């Protein structure tokens, strides 16, 4: 069931669990995430970066595929189709294409410009029943060409953006997209605590979910995180399972080259990873 992410995240925030945002890349990814959410009776957010949208030939294609798949698979759990790290133009394209949620990443603009653009997009999104996420303090690392320095968010700026009426807020707390380097200092719970106190009951978003140790995830949820984004980890298990299949020569046995067989181990690996994360985040049976 396609819905905005507002209600599922407010419920998560109140219930002290988090809803996973799993970024999708193609049909296999989408099907794996939807079926796992349905199996576990969990709400879920499908994240689409601008790069992944382009790869899938445009946001219109993505929205059409997700809507049709949701219906054809008989998905009854709440599913939000969300633009990840959207540009100003990208937000409008997704609104037009039929997404149910957008993220406007204005973190690289001076705060005044971030405020002006976010205000406009909040009004447009809410007028159409979509949820909207904003970001303060850039998430480190690189995701699909979006590069961030990884600075911690200023709680005062978080409050300013939260007061514009966004539905959930991504605050940089030392988190990084991609695999964490060996010398990573960990999440700044001091920053998270200050942001949480500054923004009141607003659900917070933790980007860069790949590789964050379980105890840090649990502490982050305790301090107000209600949405956790995972992308790289699904890519890694998909690649590893596919490599295993090919290295075992299975593509050369019988009709093992059939793409439906070749992609099956990767598909299963994504399902298992999504299940592991949903159990860790506590969203199972919360649909
Ligand atoms: P990872 O790729 O590190 O899991 O980050 C995902 C993310 O934050 C998407 O916005």
Coordinates of C-alpha atoms and ligand atoms in Angstrom, one line a residue:
X1 CA 0.0 0.0 0.0
X2 CA 1.7 3.2 -1.1
X3 CA 1.5 6.0 1.5
X4 CA 3.5 9.0 2.6
X5 CA 6.1 8.3 5.3
X6 CA 4.7 10.7 7.9
X7 CA 2.4 8.4 9.8
X8 CA 4.8 5.4 9.8
X9 CA 7.7 7.5 11.1
X10 CA 5.6 9.3 13.8
X11 CA 4.5 5.9 15.0
X12 CA 8.1 4.6 14.9
X13 CA 9.3 7.6 16.9
X14 CA 6.6 7.1 19.5
X15 CA 7.2 3.4 19.7
X16 CA 11.0 3.7 19.8
X17 CA 11.8 1.7 16.7
X18 CA 13.0 2.7 13.2
X19 CA 11.7 2.1 9.7
X20 CA 14.3 1.1 7.2
X21 CA 14.8 3.0 4.0
X22 CA 16.3 0.6 1.5
X23 CA 17.6 2.1 -1.7
X24 CA 16.4 0.4 -4.9
X25 CA 18.3 0.0 -8.2
X26 CA 16.1 -2.2 -10.4
X27 CA 13.3 -4.8 -10.4
X28 CA 15.1 -7.4 -8.3
X29 CA 15.9 -4.8 -5.5
X30 CA 12.3 -3.5 -5.4
X31 CA 10.7 -7.0 -5.4
X32 CA 13.1 -8.2 -2.6
X33 CA 12.4 -5.2 -0.4
X34 CA 8.6 -5.3 -0.9
X35 CA 8.3 -9.1 -0.3
X36 CA 10.5 -9.0 2.8
X37 CA 8.5 -6.1 4.3
X38 CA 5.2 -8.0 3.6
X39 CA 6.6 -11.2 5.0
X40 CA 7.7 -9.5 8.2
X41 CA 4.6 -7.2 8.4
X42 CA 6.8 -4.2 8.5
X43 CA 6.4 -0.7 7.1
X44 CA 9.2 0.2 4.7
X45 CA 10.6 3.1 2.6
X46 CA 11.9 2.6 -0.9
X47 CA 14.7 5.1 -1.4
X48 CA 15.6 6.3 -4.9
X49 CA 18.6 8.5 -5.5
X50 CA 18.8 10.8 -8.5
X51 CA 21.4 8.5 -10.0
X52 CA 19.3 5.4 -9.5
X53 CA 16.3 7.2 -11.0
X54 CA 18.3 8.1 -14.1
X55 CA 19.6 4.5 -14.3
X56 CA 16.0 3.2 -14.3
X57 CA 15.3 5.6 -17.2
X58 CA 13.5 8.2 -15.0
X59 CA 11.4 8.8 -12.0
X60 CA 8.3 8.1 -14.0
X61 CA 9.4 4.6 -14.8
X62 CA 10.3 4.0 -11.1
X63 CA 6.9 5.2 -9.8
X64 CA 5.1 3.1 -12.4
X65 CA 7.1 0.0 -11.6
X66 CA 6.7 0.4 -7.8
X67 CA 2.9 1.1 -8.1
X68 CA 2.3 -1.9 -10.3
X69 CA 4.5 -4.2 -8.3
X70 CA 2.9 -3.1 -5.0
X71 CA -0.5 -4.0 -6.6
X72 CA 0.6 -7.2 -8.4
X73 CA 2.3 -8.6 -5.3
X74 CA -0.6 -7.8 -3.1
X75 CA 1.5 -5.7 -0.7
X76 CA -0.7 -4.5 2.3
X77 CA 2.0 -3.1 4.5
X78 CA 2.7 0.7 4.3
X79 CA 5.3 1.5 1.6
X80 CA 6.6 5.0 0.9
X81 CA 8.3 5.8 -2.4
X82 CA 10.9 8.4 -1.4
X83 CA 13.4 10.5 -3.3
X84 CA 16.8 10.3 -1.6
X85 CA 19.0 13.4 -1.5
X86 CA 16.9 15.2 -4.0
X87 CA 17.9 18.4 -5.7
X88 CA 15.3 21.2 -6.1
X89 CA 14.5 20.1 -9.7
X90 CA 14.6 16.4 -8.7
X91 CA 11.9 17.1 -6.0
X92 CA 9.6 18.5 -8.6
X93 CA 10.2 15.7 -11.0
X94 CA 9.3 13.1 -8.3
X95 CA 6.2 15.0 -7.2
X96 CA 5.1 14.9 -10.8
X97 CA 6.0 11.3 -11.3
X98 CA 3.8 10.2 -8.3
X99 CA 6.3 9.6 -5.5
X100 CA 4.8 9.6 -2.0
X101 CA 7.7 11.3 -0.3
X102 CA 10.7 13.5 -1.1
X103 CA 13.9 14.5 0.5
X104 CA 15.2 18.0 -0.3
X105 CA 19.0 18.0 0.4
X106 CA 19.7 21.7 0.8
X107 CA 22.5 21.0 3.2
X108 CA 25.1 22.4 0.9
X109 CA 23.3 25.8 0.5
X110 CA 23.8 28.6 2.9
X111 CA 21.2 28.2 5.7
X112 CA 19.0 31.1 4.3
X113 CA 18.7 29.5 0.9
X114 CA 18.1 26.1 2.4
X115 CA 15.3 27.6 4.4
X116 CA 13.7 29.4 1.4
X117 CA 13.8 26.3 -0.8
X118 CA 12.7 24.0 1.9
X119 CA 9.7 26.2 2.8
X120 CA 8.5 26.2 -0.8
X121 CA 8.9 22.5 -1.1
X122 CA 7.2 21.8 2.2
X123 CA 4.1 23.7 1.0
X124 CA 4.0 22.0 -2.4
X125 CA 4.6 18.5 -0.9
X126 CA 2.0 18.9 1.9
X127 CA -0.5 20.3 -0.6
X128 CA -0.4 17.0 -2.4
X129 CA -0.2 14.8 0.7
X130 CA 3.5 13.9 0.3
X131 CA 5.9 13.8 3.2
X132 CA 9.2 15.7 3.1
X133 CA 12.6 15.2 4.6
X134 CA 15.3 17.9 5.0
X135 CA 18.9 17.7 5.8
X136 CA 21.2 19.8 8.0
X137 CA 24.9 19.1 8.3
X138 CA 26.2 17.1 5.4
X139 CA 26.4 13.3 5.6
X140 CA 30.0 12.3 4.8
X141 CA 31.3 10.3 1.9
X142 CA 29.8 9.9 -1.5
X143 CA 26.5 8.5 -2.8
X144 CA 25.7 8.6 -6.5
X145 CA 27.8 11.7 -7.0
X146 CA 26.5 13.5 -3.9
X147 CA 29.6 14.2 -1.9
X148 CA 29.5 15.5 1.7
X149 CA 32.2 16.5 4.2
X150 CA 30.5 14.8 7.1
X151 CA 30.2 17.7 9.5
X152 CA 28.0 17.5 12.5
X153 CA 24.7 19.4 12.4
X154 CA 24.2 22.6 14.4
X155 CA 21.1 21.9 16.7
X156 CA 20.0 25.6 16.2
X157 CA 19.9 25.2 12.4
X158 CA 18.0 21.8 12.9
X159 CA 15.4 23.6 14.9
X160 CA 15.0 26.3 12.3
X161 CA 14.5 23.7 9.5
X162 CA 12.3 21.5 11.6
X163 CA 10.1 24.6 12.3
X164 CA 9.4 25.0 8.6
X165 CA 7.1 22.0 8.9
X166 CA 9.3 19.2 7.4
X167 CA 8.1 15.7 8.5
X168 CA 11.5 14.2 9.4
X169 CA 15.0 15.5 9.6
X170 CA 18.4 14.1 8.6
X171 CA 21.1 15.6 10.8
X172 CA 24.8 14.9 10.3
X173 CA 26.2 13.2 13.4
X174 CA 29.5 11.9 12.0
X175 CA 27.7 9.3 9.7
X176 CA 29.1 8.5 6.3
X177 CA 27.7 7.0 3.1
X178 CA 29.4 3.8 2.1
X179 CA 31.7 1.6 4.1
X180 CA 33.1 3.2 7.2
X181 CA 36.9 3.6 7.3
X182 CA 38.9 1.7 10.0
X183 CA 39.7 5.0 11.8
X184 CA 36.0 6.2 11.9
X185 CA 35.3 7.8 15.3
X186 CA 31.7 6.6 15.5
X187 CA 28.4 8.5 15.7
X188 CA 28.4 11.7 17.8
X189 CA 25.7 10.9 20.3
X190 CA 26.4 14.3 21.9
X191 CA 25.2 16.0 18.7
X192 CA 22.3 13.6 18.3
X193 CA 21.1 14.2 21.8
X194 CA 21.3 18.0 21.3
X195 CA 19.5 17.8 18.0
X196 CA 16.8 15.6 19.5
X197 CA 16.3 18.1 22.4
X198 CA 16.2 21.0 19.9
X199 CA 13.6 19.5 17.6
X200 CA 11.1 18.0 20.1
X201 CA 9.1 15.1 18.7
X202 CA 10.3 15.2 15.1
X203 CA 11.5 11.8 13.8
X204 CA 15.2 11.9 13.0
X205 CA 16.9 10.2 10.1
X206 CA 20.1 8.3 10.2
X207 CA 21.8 8.1 6.8
X208 CA 24.8 5.9 6.1
X209 CA 23.3 2.9 7.8
X210 CA 25.8 0.5 6.3
X211 CA 28.2 -1.0 8.8
X212 CA 27.0 1.0 11.9
X213 CA 27.4 -1.4 14.8
X214 CA 24.2 -2.7 16.4
X215 CA 24.7 -1.0 19.7
X216 CA 25.1 2.4 18.1
X217 CA 21.9 1.8 16.0
X218 CA 20.0 1.0 19.2
X219 CA 21.3 4.0 21.0
X220 CA 20.4 6.2 18.0
X221 CA 16.9 4.9 18.0
X222 CA 16.6 5.6 21.7
X223 CA 17.7 9.2 21.0
X224 CA 15.0 9.9 18.4
X225 CA 16.1 8.2 15.2
X226 CA 13.0 6.7 13.5
X227 CA 14.3 6.2 9.9
X228 CA 17.6 4.5 9.0
X229 CA 18.9 4.5 5.4
X230 CA 20.7 1.4 4.1
X231 CA 22.1 1.2 0.6
X232 CA 25.7 0.0 0.2
X233 CA 25.2 -3.1 2.4
X234 CA 22.5 -4.5 0.0
X235 CA 24.8 -3.8 -2.9
X236 CA 27.7 -5.7 -1.2
X237 CA 25.7 -8.8 -0.4
X238 CA 24.2 -8.8 -3.9
X239 CA 27.6 -8.6 -5.5
X240 CA 29.1 -11.3 -3.3
X241 CA 26.2 -13.7 -3.9
X242 CA 26.4 -13.2 -7.7
X243 CA 30.2 -13.6 -7.7
X244 CA 29.8 -16.9 -5.7
X245 CA 27.3 -18.2 -8.3
X246 CA 29.6 -17.4 -11.2
X247 CA 32.8 -18.5 -9.5
X248 CA 31.1 -21.9 -8.8
X249 CA 30.5 -22.2 -12.5
X250 CA 26.7 -22.4 -12.0
X251 CA 26.1 -20.1 -15.0
X252 CA 27.6 -22.8 -17.2
X253 CA 25.5 -25.7 -15.8
X254 CA 22.3 -26.4 -17.8
X255 CA 20.4 -23.1 -18.2
X256 CA 22.2 -21.5 -15.3
X257 CA 22.9 -18.5 -17.5
X258 CA 19.1 -17.6 -17.5
X259 CA 19.1 -14.2 -15.8
X260 CA 16.3 -15.3 -13.5
X261 CA 18.7 -18.0 -12.2
X262 CA 21.8 -15.8 -12.3
X263 CA 20.2 -13.0 -10.3
X264 CA 18.4 -15.3 -7.8
X265 CA 21.3 -15.6 -5.2
X266 CA 21.7 -11.9 -5.2
X267 CA 18.0 -11.4 -4.8
X268 CA 17.9 -13.9 -1.9
X269 CA 20.9 -12.1 -0.3
X270 CA 19.1 -8.7 -0.4
X271 CA 16.0 -10.3 1.2
X272 CA 18.1 -11.8 4.0
X273 CA 19.9 -8.4 4.6
X274 CA 16.6 -6.5 4.6
X275 CA 15.2 -9.0 7.1
X276 CA 18.3 -8.7 9.4
X277 CA 18.0 -4.9 9.4
X278 CA 14.2 -4.8 10.0
X279 CA 14.7 -7.1 13.0
X280 CA 17.5 -4.9 14.3
X281 CA 15.5 -1.7 13.8
X282 CA 12.5 -3.2 15.5
X283 CA 10.0 -2.6 12.7
X284 CA 8.8 -6.2 12.4
X285 CA 5.0 -6.5 13.0
X286 CA 4.6 -2.7 13.2
X287 CA 2.7 -2.4 9.9
Ligands
LIG1 P1 24.8 3.6 3.0 O1 25.1 3.4 1.5 O2 26.0 3.9 3.7 O3 24.0 2.4 3.6 O4 23.9 4.9 3.1 C1 22.6 4.9 2.6 C2 22.0 6.2 2.7 O5 22.2 7.0 3.6 C3 21.1 6.7 1.6 O6 20.8 8.0 1.7

